Amino acid sequence: MGVRVAVNGYGTIGKRVAYAISKQNDMQLIGVSKTKPDYNAILANRQGIPLYVPSEDHIKKFEEFGIKVAGIIEEMIKEADVIVDATPKGVGAKYKVMYEKFGKKAIFQGGEKAEIAEVSFSALCNYREALGKKYVRVVSCNTTALCRIICALRRIGNLKKIRATIVRRGADPHEYKKGPIESLVPDPVSLPSHHALDVKTVIPDVDIVTAAVVVPTTRMHLHIVNVEMTNKVSREELISILNDTPRILLVRWNYGFWSTGNIVEWARDILRPRYDIYEVIVWEESITVDNREVWLMYGVHQEAIVVPENVDAIRAIMKLEDDPIKSIQKTDASLGILKRWSI
Ligand code: NAD
């Protein structure tokens, strides 16, 4: 049956991680938690996922809505070997007290401060550092994408400096109260944005500066990255290494991948659940190499990109697999993560 995993916080990230766990043969989903009796709770019921709530009062409320509840969150924590905490930014830090009390391992998300965990995690970069640890933090969507690209580039040489512009989606599709609606917003206006600092929590010895702008879209982030290598590289070499790196997928602009909107449509057309795009989607035509300098552009599906990393983090923290590549391959096969779009 595998290790017993609970997902605390069944929202954007939590429900996707719960789905991914259900696809693994070395782990089992023992429950998820909800604070509100909404359609997500009803869908969890329908899928037979045990649902836990914060208190006895919540049980009454959920039952009034006709929703079955398995118990309170504390009981779910006690039953689990490891908890994936996908509660909103800052809430995970409060729950850590409960995880500590019951001696449970936990995986936190990028909204929490790095200090919450012993390791900030990116499967391609530092899987082994998380082996057997008690607390691991999967870095945010933007940081996960940057880390994958940086660790791929490191396979062909040393990186002197990285300068990246992050065009961030304003909200997730369901976040109807968030914006901006019209404006482009420097966020923050001073450099670097927090993403550069966050990358250093995974890869400390890297010279990186990031700038970020929030834009009115829900369909993915877009990064424009410029890297100066210490050695000369060729475009062919770079394309070959990106093609050879898991969770990075090259697409061609001139095949209709004109925008993040087209990438989302492609993901719908290949019937990805919820159009989830786990890969960093690199536009092949954007890859430009001039001696030691490299440029590229890629799209990042904020709702999905950290999902495979959470699965690998469970394997690392529970020591289910010592070899990062084996874990990555297992996760990727279970979720249908692609290395070629045109098969
Ligand atoms: P979300 O708001 O969509 O989901 C959070 C869920 O936790 C909701 O279902 C909410 O009801 C529940 N919750 C709130 N308080 C709770 C409590 N006290 N106990 C149990 N459950 C509670 O948030 P999200 O976007 O999934 O973000 C979760 C984490 O993942 C954050 O750290 C965030 O920074 C990170 N993250 C988000 C994204 C993204 O694009 N949405 C990407 C990467 C990482």
mmCIF file of C-alpha atoms and ligand atoms in Angstrom:
data_model
loop_
_atom_site.group_PDB
_atom_site.id
_atom_site.type_symbol
_atom_site.label_atom_id
_atom_site.label_comp_id
_atom_site.label_asym_id
_atom_site.label_seq_id
_atom_site.Cartn_x
_atom_site.Cartn_y
_atom_site.Cartn_z
ATOM 1 C CA MET A 1 0.000 0.000 0.000
ATOM 2 C CA GLY A 2 2.954 2.345 0.489
ATOM 3 C CA VAL A 3 3.598 5.243 2.840
ATOM 4 C CA ARG A 4 0.581 6.980 4.273
ATOM 5 C CA VAL A 5 0.310 10.542 2.997
ATOM 6 C CA ALA A 6 -2.132 13.216 4.156
ATOM 7 C CA VAL A 7 -2.699 16.447 2.245
ATOM 8 C CA ASN A 8 -3.492 19.352 4.536
ATOM 9 C CA GLY A 9 -5.134 22.131 2.473
ATOM 10 C CA TYR A 10 -7.119 20.861 -0.511
ATOM 11 C CA GLY A 11 -6.853 23.951 -2.714
ATOM 12 C CA THR A 12 -5.073 24.714 -5.987
ATOM 13 C CA ILE A 13 -1.883 22.851 -5.120
ATOM 14 C CA GLY A 14 -3.318 20.381 -2.580
ATOM 15 C CA LYS A 15 -5.898 18.820 -4.890
ATOM 16 C CA ARG A 16 -3.332 18.377 -7.647
ATOM 17 C CA VAL A 17 -0.799 16.818 -5.284
ATOM 18 C CA ALA A 18 -3.528 14.520 -3.917
ATOM 19 C CA TYR A 19 -4.313 13.400 -7.487
ATOM 20 C CA ALA A 20 -0.611 12.760 -8.178
ATOM 21 C CA ILE A 21 -0.232 10.724 -4.957
ATOM 22 C CA SER A 22 -3.184 8.578 -6.016
ATOM 23 C CA LYS A 23 -1.204 7.663 -9.157
ATOM 24 C CA GLN A 24 1.825 6.281 -7.213
ATOM 25 C CA ASN A 25 2.230 2.637 -6.217
ATOM 26 C CA ASP A 26 4.588 3.356 -3.314
ATOM 27 C CA MET A 27 2.332 5.794 -1.445
ATOM 28 C CA GLN A 28 -1.317 6.024 -0.482
ATOM 29 C CA LEU A 29 -3.523 9.042 0.100
ATOM 30 C CA ILE A 30 -5.114 8.632 3.527
ATOM 31 C CA GLY A 31 -7.020 11.902 3.568
ATOM 32 C CA VAL A 32 -7.304 15.559 2.657
ATOM 33 C CA SER A 33 -8.519 18.531 4.664
ATOM 34 C CA LYS A 34 -11.072 21.212 3.889
ATOM 35 C CA THR A 35 -12.223 24.246 5.823
ATOM 36 C CA LYS A 36 -15.297 25.063 3.696
ATOM 37 C CA PRO A 37 -18.145 22.784 2.569
ATOM 38 C CA ASP A 38 -17.890 23.623 -1.127
ATOM 39 C CA TYR A 39 -17.967 21.667 -4.407
ATOM 40 C CA ASN A 40 -14.342 20.544 -3.896
ATOM 41 C CA ALA A 41 -15.431 18.775 -0.719
ATOM 42 C CA ILE A 42 -18.298 17.125 -2.583
ATOM 43 C CA LEU A 43 -15.921 15.995 -5.337
ATOM 44 C CA ALA A 44 -13.523 14.542 -2.727
ATOM 45 C CA ASN A 45 -16.499 12.612 -1.275
ATOM 46 C CA ARG A 46 -17.418 11.369 -4.715
ATOM 47 C CA GLN A 47 -13.866 10.135 -5.326
ATOM 48 C CA GLY A 48 -13.876 8.338 -1.981
ATOM 49 C CA ILE A 49 -11.105 10.472 -0.492
ATOM 50 C CA PRO A 50 -11.473 10.681 3.322
ATOM 51 C CA LEU A 51 -12.183 14.301 4.227
ATOM 52 C CA TYR A 52 -11.023 15.930 7.464
ATOM 53 C CA VAL A 53 -11.977 19.321 8.905
ATOM 54 C CA PRO A 54 -10.506 21.593 11.597
ATOM 55 C CA SER A 55 -13.049 21.026 14.423
ATOM 56 C CA GLU A 56 -16.186 19.233 15.629
ATOM 57 C CA ASP A 57 -18.171 22.400 14.719
ATOM 58 C CA HIS A 58 -16.962 22.049 11.135
ATOM 59 C CA ILE A 59 -18.184 18.430 11.058
ATOM 60 C CA LYS A 60 -21.725 19.620 11.860
ATOM 61 C CA LYS A 61 -21.539 22.335 9.195
ATOM 62 C CA PHE A 62 -20.265 19.949 6.502
ATOM 63 C CA GLU A 63 -22.916 17.385 7.385
ATOM 64 C CA GLU A 64 -25.614 20.074 7.007
ATOM 65 C CA PHE A 65 -24.372 20.392 3.395
ATOM 66 C CA GLY A 66 -24.658 16.619 2.950
ATOM 67 C CA ILE A 67 -20.885 16.147 2.945
ATOM 68 C CA LYS A 68 -19.374 13.105 4.684
ATOM 69 C CA VAL A 69 -16.489 13.826 7.058
ATOM 70 C CA ALA A 70 -13.974 11.233 8.308
ATOM 71 C CA GLY A 71 -12.836 13.252 11.309
ATOM 72 C CA ILE A 72 -10.837 16.271 12.441
ATOM 73 C CA ILE A 73 -7.470 17.291 10.968
ATOM 74 C CA GLU A 74 -5.604 16.273 14.119
ATOM 75 C CA GLU A 75 -6.795 12.678 13.600
ATOM 76 C CA MET A 76 -5.632 12.750 9.977
ATOM 77 C CA ILE A 77 -2.177 13.975 11.057
ATOM 78 C CA LYS A 78 -1.917 11.181 13.639
ATOM 79 C CA GLU A 79 -2.741 8.554 10.972
ATOM 80 C CA ALA A 80 -0.192 9.794 8.413
ATOM 81 C CA ASP A 81 3.495 8.946 7.964
ATOM 82 C CA VAL A 82 4.030 12.257 6.163
ATOM 83 C CA ILE A 83 1.929 15.357 5.566
ATOM 84 C CA VAL A 84 1.987 17.498 2.449
ATOM 85 C CA ASP A 85 1.013 20.907 3.759
ATOM 86 C CA ALA A 86 -0.626 22.926 0.983
ATOM 87 C CA THR A 87 -2.406 25.457 3.173
ATOM 88 C CA PRO A 88 -2.131 29.178 2.271
ATOM 89 C CA LYS A 89 1.089 31.131 2.829
ATOM 90 C CA GLY A 90 1.918 31.330 6.536
ATOM 91 C CA VAL A 91 -0.701 28.784 7.676
ATOM 92 C CA GLY A 92 1.772 25.914 7.256
ATOM 93 C CA ALA A 93 4.027 27.492 9.883
ATOM 94 C CA LYS A 94 1.134 27.299 12.379
ATOM 95 C CA TYR A 95 0.465 23.638 11.524
ATOM 96 C CA LYS A 96 4.147 22.778 11.989
ATOM 97 C CA VAL A 97 3.520 22.865 15.740
ATOM 98 C CA MET A 98 0.980 20.030 15.327
ATOM 99 C CA TYR A 99 3.277 18.020 13.046
ATOM 100 C CA GLU A 100 6.056 18.367 15.629
ATOM 101 C CA LYS A 101 3.719 17.388 18.465
ATOM 102 C CA PHE A 102 2.878 14.085 16.759
ATOM 103 C CA GLY A 103 6.436 13.524 15.476
ATOM 104 C CA LYS A 104 5.361 13.616 11.815
ATOM 105 C CA LYS A 105 7.414 14.487 8.771
ATOM 106 C CA ALA A 106 6.063 17.284 6.592
ATOM 107 C CA ILE A 107 6.503 18.867 3.186
ATOM 108 C CA PHE A 108 5.716 22.571 2.952
ATOM 109 C CA GLN A 109 5.129 24.791 -0.079
ATOM 110 C CA GLY A 110 6.880 27.842 -1.472
ATOM 111 C CA GLY A 111 4.638 30.341 0.320
ATOM 112 C CA GLU A 112 6.283 29.401 3.616
ATOM 113 C CA LYS A 113 9.568 30.963 4.699
ATOM 114 C CA ALA A 114 12.668 28.890 3.890
ATOM 115 C CA GLU A 115 13.450 28.556 7.612
ATOM 116 C CA ILE A 116 10.384 26.350 8.120
ATOM 117 C CA ALA A 117 12.283 23.352 6.692
ATOM 118 C CA GLU A 118 15.739 21.822 6.758
ATOM 119 C CA VAL A 119 15.884 21.800 2.952
ATOM 120 C CA SER A 120 14.361 23.898 0.180
ATOM 121 C CA PHE A 121 13.804 21.376 -2.576
ATOM 122 C CA SER A 122 14.046 21.044 -6.337
ATOM 123 C CA ALA A 123 14.173 17.409 -7.481
ATOM 124 C CA LEU A 124 16.679 17.973 -10.294
ATOM 125 C CA CYS A 125 19.022 20.082 -8.170
ATOM 126 C CA ASN A 126 19.195 18.720 -4.627
ATOM 127 C CA TYR A 127 17.046 15.575 -4.181
ATOM 128 C CA ARG A 128 19.705 13.826 -2.104
ATOM 129 C CA GLU A 129 19.820 16.665 0.470
ATOM 130 C CA ALA A 130 16.225 15.854 1.399
ATOM 131 C CA LEU A 131 16.815 12.128 2.002
ATOM 132 C CA GLY A 132 15.438 11.144 5.395
ATOM 133 C CA LYS A 133 14.882 14.742 6.531
ATOM 134 C CA LYS A 134 11.978 15.699 8.776
ATOM 135 C CA TYR A 135 10.869 18.913 7.058
ATOM 136 C CA VAL A 136 11.279 19.826 3.396
ATOM 137 C CA ARG A 137 9.951 22.857 1.510
ATOM 138 C CA VAL A 138 9.125 22.568 -2.191
ATOM 139 C CA VAL A 139 10.006 25.981 -3.623
ATOM 140 C CA SER A 140 7.437 28.125 -5.461
ATOM 141 C CA CYS A 141 6.347 27.727 -9.081
ATOM 142 C CA ASN A 142 8.700 30.415 -10.436
ATOM 143 C CA THR A 143 11.626 29.191 -8.352
ATOM 144 C CA THR A 144 10.998 25.573 -9.399
ATOM 145 C CA ALA A 145 11.186 26.586 -13.066
ATOM 146 C CA LEU A 146 14.344 28.677 -12.558
ATOM 147 C CA CYS A 147 16.004 25.832 -10.633
ATOM 148 C CA ARG A 148 15.199 23.271 -13.345
ATOM 149 C CA ILE A 149 16.696 25.522 -16.036
ATOM 150 C CA ILE A 150 19.777 26.413 -13.975
ATOM 151 C CA CYS A 151 20.477 22.781 -13.046
ATOM 152 C CA ALA A 152 20.040 21.725 -16.681
ATOM 153 C CA LEU A 153 22.504 24.421 -17.841
ATOM 154 C CA ARG A 154 24.996 23.352 -15.204
ATOM 155 C CA ARG A 155 25.287 20.059 -17.035
ATOM 156 C CA ILE A 156 27.122 21.839 -19.878
ATOM 157 C CA GLY A 157 29.298 24.212 -17.900
ATOM 158 C CA ASN A 158 29.607 26.728 -15.096
ATOM 159 C CA LEU A 159 27.223 29.646 -14.859
ATOM 160 C CA LYS A 160 28.899 33.012 -14.289
ATOM 161 C CA LYS A 161 25.704 34.969 -13.852
ATOM 162 C CA ILE A 162 21.979 34.702 -14.444
ATOM 163 C CA ARG A 163 19.655 37.629 -15.109
ATOM 164 C CA ALA A 164 15.974 36.789 -15.384
ATOM 165 C CA THR A 165 12.745 38.713 -15.951
ATOM 166 C CA ILE A 166 9.661 37.065 -14.552
ATOM 167 C CA VAL A 167 6.322 37.984 -16.106
ATOM 168 C CA ARG A 168 3.920 36.709 -13.462
ATOM 169 C CA ARG A 169 0.271 35.753 -13.867
ATOM 170 C CA GLY A 170 -1.941 38.024 -11.775
ATOM 171 C CA ALA A 171 -4.091 35.243 -10.309
ATOM 172 C CA ASP A 172 -5.111 31.614 -10.629
ATOM 173 C CA PRO A 173 -8.298 31.104 -12.687
ATOM 174 C CA HIS A 174 -10.538 30.657 -9.626
ATOM 175 C CA GLU A 175 -9.202 33.738 -7.797
ATOM 176 C CA TYR A 176 -11.938 36.090 -8.957
ATOM 177 C CA LYS A 177 -11.059 38.837 -6.458
ATOM 178 C CA LYS A 178 -7.391 39.178 -7.445
ATOM 179 C CA GLY A 179 -5.813 41.326 -10.138
ATOM 180 C CA PRO A 180 -4.531 43.429 -11.764
ATOM 181 C CA ILE A 181 -7.280 43.726 -14.378
ATOM 182 C CA GLU A 182 -5.614 46.250 -16.656
ATOM 183 C CA SER A 183 -2.226 47.400 -15.417
ATOM 184 C CA LEU A 184 1.246 45.896 -15.643
ATOM 185 C CA VAL A 185 2.700 46.083 -12.145
ATOM 186 C CA PRO A 186 6.390 45.967 -11.206
ATOM 187 C CA ASP A 187 6.308 43.647 -8.182
ATOM 188 C CA PRO A 188 8.489 44.631 -6.510
ATOM 189 C CA VAL A 189 9.821 47.740 -8.220
ATOM 190 C CA SER A 190 13.226 47.329 -6.553
ATOM 191 C CA LEU A 191 15.601 44.566 -7.614
ATOM 192 C CA PRO A 192 16.120 41.746 -7.031
ATOM 193 C CA SER A 193 12.662 40.235 -6.708
ATOM 194 C CA HIS A 194 12.450 37.537 -4.026
ATOM 195 C CA HIS A 195 12.792 34.801 -6.658
ATOM 196 C CA ALA A 196 16.575 35.269 -6.894
ATOM 197 C CA LEU A 197 16.893 34.876 -3.121
ATOM 198 C CA ASP A 198 14.617 31.850 -3.227
ATOM 199 C CA VAL A 199 16.733 30.168 -5.916
ATOM 200 C CA LYS A 200 19.728 30.571 -3.582
ATOM 201 C CA THR A 201 17.925 28.545 -0.894
ATOM 202 C CA VAL A 202 18.301 25.590 -3.286
ATOM 203 C CA ILE A 203 21.496 26.555 -5.162
ATOM 204 C CA PRO A 204 23.469 28.822 -2.823
ATOM 205 C CA ASP A 205 26.521 29.398 -5.051
ATOM 206 C CA VAL A 206 24.774 31.128 -7.940
ATOM 207 C CA ASP A 207 24.976 34.749 -9.096
ATOM 208 C CA ILE A 208 21.367 35.560 -9.962
ATOM 209 C CA VAL A 209 19.291 38.737 -10.194
ATOM 210 C CA THR A 210 15.579 38.610 -11.010
ATOM 211 C CA ALA A 211 13.033 41.312 -11.837
ATOM 212 C CA ALA A 212 9.296 40.611 -11.740
ATOM 213 C CA VAL A 213 6.211 42.161 -13.344
ATOM 214 C CA VAL A 214 2.632 41.058 -12.632
ATOM 215 C CA VAL A 215 0.295 41.004 -15.625
ATOM 216 C CA PRO A 216 -3.459 40.503 -16.133
ATOM 217 C CA THR A 217 -3.551 36.820 -17.053
ATOM 218 C CA THR A 218 -4.279 33.517 -15.336
ATOM 219 C CA ARG A 219 -2.558 31.479 -18.033
ATOM 220 C CA MET A 220 0.976 30.817 -16.869
ATOM 221 C CA HIS A 221 4.060 32.837 -16.021
ATOM 222 C CA LEU A 222 6.639 33.652 -18.688
ATOM 223 C CA HIS A 223 10.374 33.941 -17.943
ATOM 224 C CA ILE A 224 13.010 35.650 -20.062
ATOM 225 C CA VAL A 225 16.383 34.367 -18.935
ATOM 226 C CA ASN A 226 19.890 35.501 -19.845
ATOM 227 C CA VAL A 227 22.850 33.419 -18.649
ATOM 228 C CA GLU A 228 26.548 34.096 -18.961
ATOM 229 C CA MET A 229 28.513 30.848 -18.906
ATOM 230 C CA THR A 230 32.233 30.610 -18.079
ATOM 231 C CA ASN A 231 32.747 28.396 -21.140
ATOM 232 C CA LYS A 232 31.658 28.629 -24.769
ATOM 233 C CA VAL A 233 28.537 26.630 -25.620
ATOM 234 C CA SER A 234 26.765 25.938 -28.888
ATOM 235 C CA ARG A 235 23.035 26.259 -29.545
ATOM 236 C CA GLU A 236 22.887 22.598 -30.596
ATOM 237 C CA GLU A 237 24.534 21.523 -27.354
ATOM 238 C CA LEU A 238 22.095 23.633 -25.350
ATOM 239 C CA ILE A 239 19.050 22.268 -27.179
ATOM 240 C CA SER A 240 20.335 18.742 -26.723
ATOM 241 C CA ILE A 241 20.822 19.175 -22.956
ATOM 242 C CA LEU A 242 17.378 20.750 -22.519
ATOM 243 C CA ASN A 243 15.839 17.913 -24.536
ATOM 244 C CA ASP A 244 17.667 15.452 -22.333
ATOM 245 C CA THR A 245 16.561 17.013 -19.002
ATOM 246 C CA PRO A 246 13.376 15.731 -17.342
ATOM 247 C CA ARG A 247 10.458 18.137 -16.924
ATOM 248 C CA ILE A 248 11.717 20.541 -19.579
ATOM 249 C CA LEU A 249 9.800 20.420 -22.845
ATOM 250 C CA LEU A 250 10.804 22.250 -26.001
ATOM 251 C CA VAL A 251 8.009 23.469 -28.261
ATOM 252 C CA ARG A 252 8.171 25.392 -31.522
ATOM 253 C CA TRP A 253 6.524 28.785 -31.830
ATOM 254 C CA ASN A 254 5.978 28.204 -35.548
ATOM 255 C CA TYR A 255 3.928 25.047 -34.871
ATOM 256 C CA GLY A 256 1.242 27.175 -33.226
ATOM 257 C CA PHE A 257 2.691 27.573 -29.715
ATOM 258 C CA TRP A 258 2.407 31.338 -30.143
ATOM 259 C CA SER A 259 1.526 32.215 -26.578
ATOM 260 C CA THR A 260 0.797 30.804 -23.140
ATOM 261 C CA GLY A 261 -2.844 30.687 -24.294
ATOM 262 C CA ASN A 262 -1.874 28.253 -27.083
ATOM 263 C CA ILE A 263 0.140 26.139 -24.644
ATOM 264 C CA VAL A 264 -2.908 25.862 -22.384
ATOM 265 C CA GLU A 265 -5.074 24.923 -25.373
ATOM 266 C CA TRP A 266 -2.560 22.221 -26.392
ATOM 267 C CA ALA A 267 -2.663 20.801 -22.850
ATOM 268 C CA ARG A 268 -6.464 20.689 -23.096
ATOM 269 C CA ASP A 269 -6.262 19.004 -26.494
ATOM 270 C CA ILE A 270 -3.988 16.240 -25.195
ATOM 271 C CA LEU A 271 -6.519 15.801 -22.347
ATOM 272 C CA ARG A 272 -4.255 16.657 -19.458
ATOM 273 C CA PRO A 273 -6.340 16.578 -16.258
ATOM 274 C CA ARG A 274 -7.352 20.202 -15.512
ATOM 275 C CA TYR A 275 -4.934 21.136 -18.410
ATOM 276 C CA ASP A 276 -2.113 20.706 -15.880
ATOM 277 C CA ILE A 277 1.285 21.374 -17.425
ATOM 278 C CA TYR A 278 4.018 19.900 -15.242
ATOM 279 C CA GLU A 279 6.855 20.707 -17.652
ATOM 280 C CA VAL A 280 8.760 23.963 -18.129
ATOM 281 C CA ILE A 281 7.694 24.855 -21.692
ATOM 282 C CA VAL A 282 10.661 26.342 -23.557
ATOM 283 C CA TRP A 283 10.142 28.061 -26.906
ATOM 284 C CA GLU A 284 12.861 26.512 -29.064
ATOM 285 C CA GLU A 285 13.092 29.563 -31.323
ATOM 286 C CA SER A 286 13.873 31.754 -28.277
ATOM 287 C CA ILE A 287 17.071 29.826 -27.538
ATOM 288 C CA THR A 288 19.871 32.141 -28.582
ATOM 289 C CA VAL A 289 23.564 31.563 -28.011
ATOM 290 C CA ASP A 290 26.372 34.040 -28.555
ATOM 291 C CA ASN A 291 29.693 32.565 -27.486
ATOM 292 C CA ARG A 292 29.298 32.356 -23.686
ATOM 293 C CA GLU A 293 25.910 34.041 -23.490
ATOM 294 C CA VAL A 294 22.590 32.241 -23.580
ATOM 295 C CA TRP A 295 19.014 33.553 -23.807
ATOM 296 C CA LEU A 296 15.759 31.672 -23.620
ATOM 297 C CA MET A 297 12.042 32.153 -22.938
ATOM 298 C CA TYR A 298 9.662 29.690 -21.374
ATOM 299 C CA GLY A 299 6.199 29.325 -19.879
ATOM 300 C CA VAL A 300 5.439 28.037 -16.368
ATOM 301 C CA HIS A 301 2.022 26.664 -15.402
ATOM 302 C CA GLN A 302 1.850 27.958 -11.847
ATOM 303 C CA GLU A 303 -0.886 25.570 -10.696
ATOM 304 C CA ALA A 304 0.885 22.383 -11.749
ATOM 305 C CA ILE A 305 4.647 22.726 -12.008
ATOM 306 C CA VAL A 306 5.384 21.943 -8.329
ATOM 307 C CA VAL A 307 3.218 18.789 -8.302
ATOM 308 C CA PRO A 308 5.892 16.277 -9.467
ATOM 309 C CA GLU A 309 8.375 17.890 -7.064
ATOM 310 C CA ASN A 310 5.998 17.218 -4.167
ATOM 311 C CA VAL A 311 5.829 13.533 -5.135
ATOM 312 C CA ASP A 312 9.635 13.313 -5.284
ATOM 313 C CA ALA A 313 9.904 15.170 -1.973
ATOM 314 C CA ILE A 314 7.721 12.464 -0.365
ATOM 315 C CA ARG A 315 10.015 9.760 -1.792
ATOM 316 C CA ALA A 316 13.122 11.577 -0.553
ATOM 317 C CA ILE A 317 11.841 12.436 2.931
ATOM 318 C CA MET A 318 10.552 8.858 3.430
ATOM 319 C CA LYS A 319 13.701 7.346 1.836
ATOM 320 C CA LEU A 320 11.569 5.363 -0.595
ATOM 321 C CA GLU A 321 14.168 5.937 -3.307
ATOM 322 C CA ASP A 322 17.761 7.183 -2.915
ATOM 323 C CA ASP A 323 18.360 7.863 -6.596
ATOM 324 C CA PRO A 324 16.875 11.173 -7.844
ATOM 325 C CA ILE A 325 16.651 10.047 -11.451
ATOM 326 C CA LYS A 326 14.735 6.879 -10.524
ATOM 327 C CA SER A 327 12.247 8.889 -8.474
ATOM 328 C CA ILE A 328 11.855 11.513 -11.191
ATOM 329 C CA GLN A 329 11.313 8.849 -13.859
ATOM 330 C CA LYS A 330 8.729 7.049 -11.730
ATOM 331 C CA THR A 331 6.816 10.264 -11.023
ATOM 332 C CA ASP A 332 6.994 11.400 -14.633
ATOM 333 C CA ALA A 333 5.757 8.082 -16.013
ATOM 334 C CA SER A 334 2.817 8.084 -13.577
ATOM 335 C CA LEU A 335 1.735 11.604 -14.584
ATOM 336 C CA GLY A 336 2.388 11.322 -18.320
ATOM 337 C CA ILE A 337 5.079 14.008 -18.249
ATOM 338 C CA LEU A 338 6.435 14.429 -21.768
ATOM 339 C CA LYS A 339 9.896 14.820 -23.278
ATOM 340 C CA ARG A 340 8.606 15.440 -26.819
ATOM 341 C CA TRP A 341 5.382 17.259 -27.620
ATOM 342 C CA SER A 342 5.083 15.862 -31.114
ATOM 343 C CA ILE A 343 4.717 12.137 -30.489
HETATM 344 P P1 NAD B 1 -5.249 27.847 -2.117
HETATM 345 O O1 NAD B 1 -5.807 29.010 -1.399
HETATM 346 O O2 NAD B 1 -5.729 27.545 -3.491
HETATM 347 O O3 NAD B 1 -5.456 26.532 -1.252
HETATM 348 C C1 NAD B 1 -5.230 26.480 0.120
HETATM 349 C C2 NAD B 1 -6.228 25.529 0.741
HETATM 350 O O4 NAD B 1 -5.988 25.447 2.146
HETATM 351 C C3 NAD B 1 -7.681 25.994 0.565
HETATM 352 O O5 NAD B 1 -8.479 24.888 0.200
HETATM 353 C C4 NAD B 1 -8.068 26.501 1.964
HETATM 354 O O6 NAD B 1 -9.436 26.340 2.229
HETATM 355 C C5 NAD B 1 -7.231 25.581 2.838
HETATM 356 N N1 NAD B 1 -7.009 26.109 4.180
HETATM 357 C C6 NAD B 1 -6.988 27.404 4.586
HETATM 358 N N2 NAD B 1 -6.760 27.479 5.911
HETATM 359 C C7 NAD B 1 -6.669 26.189 6.352
HETATM 360 C C8 NAD B 1 -6.481 25.607 7.626
HETATM 361 N N3 NAD B 1 -6.341 26.361 8.715
HETATM 362 N N4 NAD B 1 -6.443 24.259 7.717
HETATM 363 C C9 NAD B 1 -6.584 23.465 6.612
HETATM 364 N N5 NAD B 1 -6.779 23.975 5.380
HETATM 365 C C10 NAD B 1 -6.811 25.315 5.248
HETATM 366 O O7 NAD B 1 -3.658 28.052 -2.084
HETATM 367 P P2 NAD B 1 -2.604 27.436 -3.088
HETATM 368 O O8 NAD B 1 -2.501 28.339 -4.272
HETATM 369 O O9 NAD B 1 -2.869 26.000 -3.297
HETATM 370 O O10 NAD B 1 -1.276 27.652 -2.259
HETATM 371 C C11 NAD B 1 -0.863 26.743 -1.273
HETATM 372 C C12 NAD B 1 0.631 26.870 -1.093
HETATM 373 O O11 NAD B 1 1.256 26.540 -2.332
HETATM 374 C C13 NAD B 1 1.124 28.276 -0.726
HETATM 375 O O12 NAD B 1 2.280 28.146 0.073
HETATM 376 C C14 NAD B 1 1.492 28.851 -2.083
HETATM 377 O O13 NAD B 1 2.455 29.884 -1.987
HETATM 378 C C15 NAD B 1 2.065 27.625 -2.762
HETATM 379 N N6 NAD B 1 2.067 27.669 -4.234
HETATM 380 C C16 NAD B 1 0.987 28.154 -4.918
HETATM 381 C C17 NAD B 1 1.041 28.178 -6.300
HETATM 382 C C18 NAD B 1 -0.101 28.735 -7.125
HETATM 383 O O14 NAD B 1 0.141 29.209 -8.208
HETATM 384 N N7 NAD B 1 -1.316 28.675 -6.700
HETATM 385 C C19 NAD B 1 2.158 27.691 -6.986
HETATM 386 C C20 NAD B 1 3.194 27.140 -6.250
HETATM 387 C C21 NAD B 1 3.158 27.144 -4.876
#
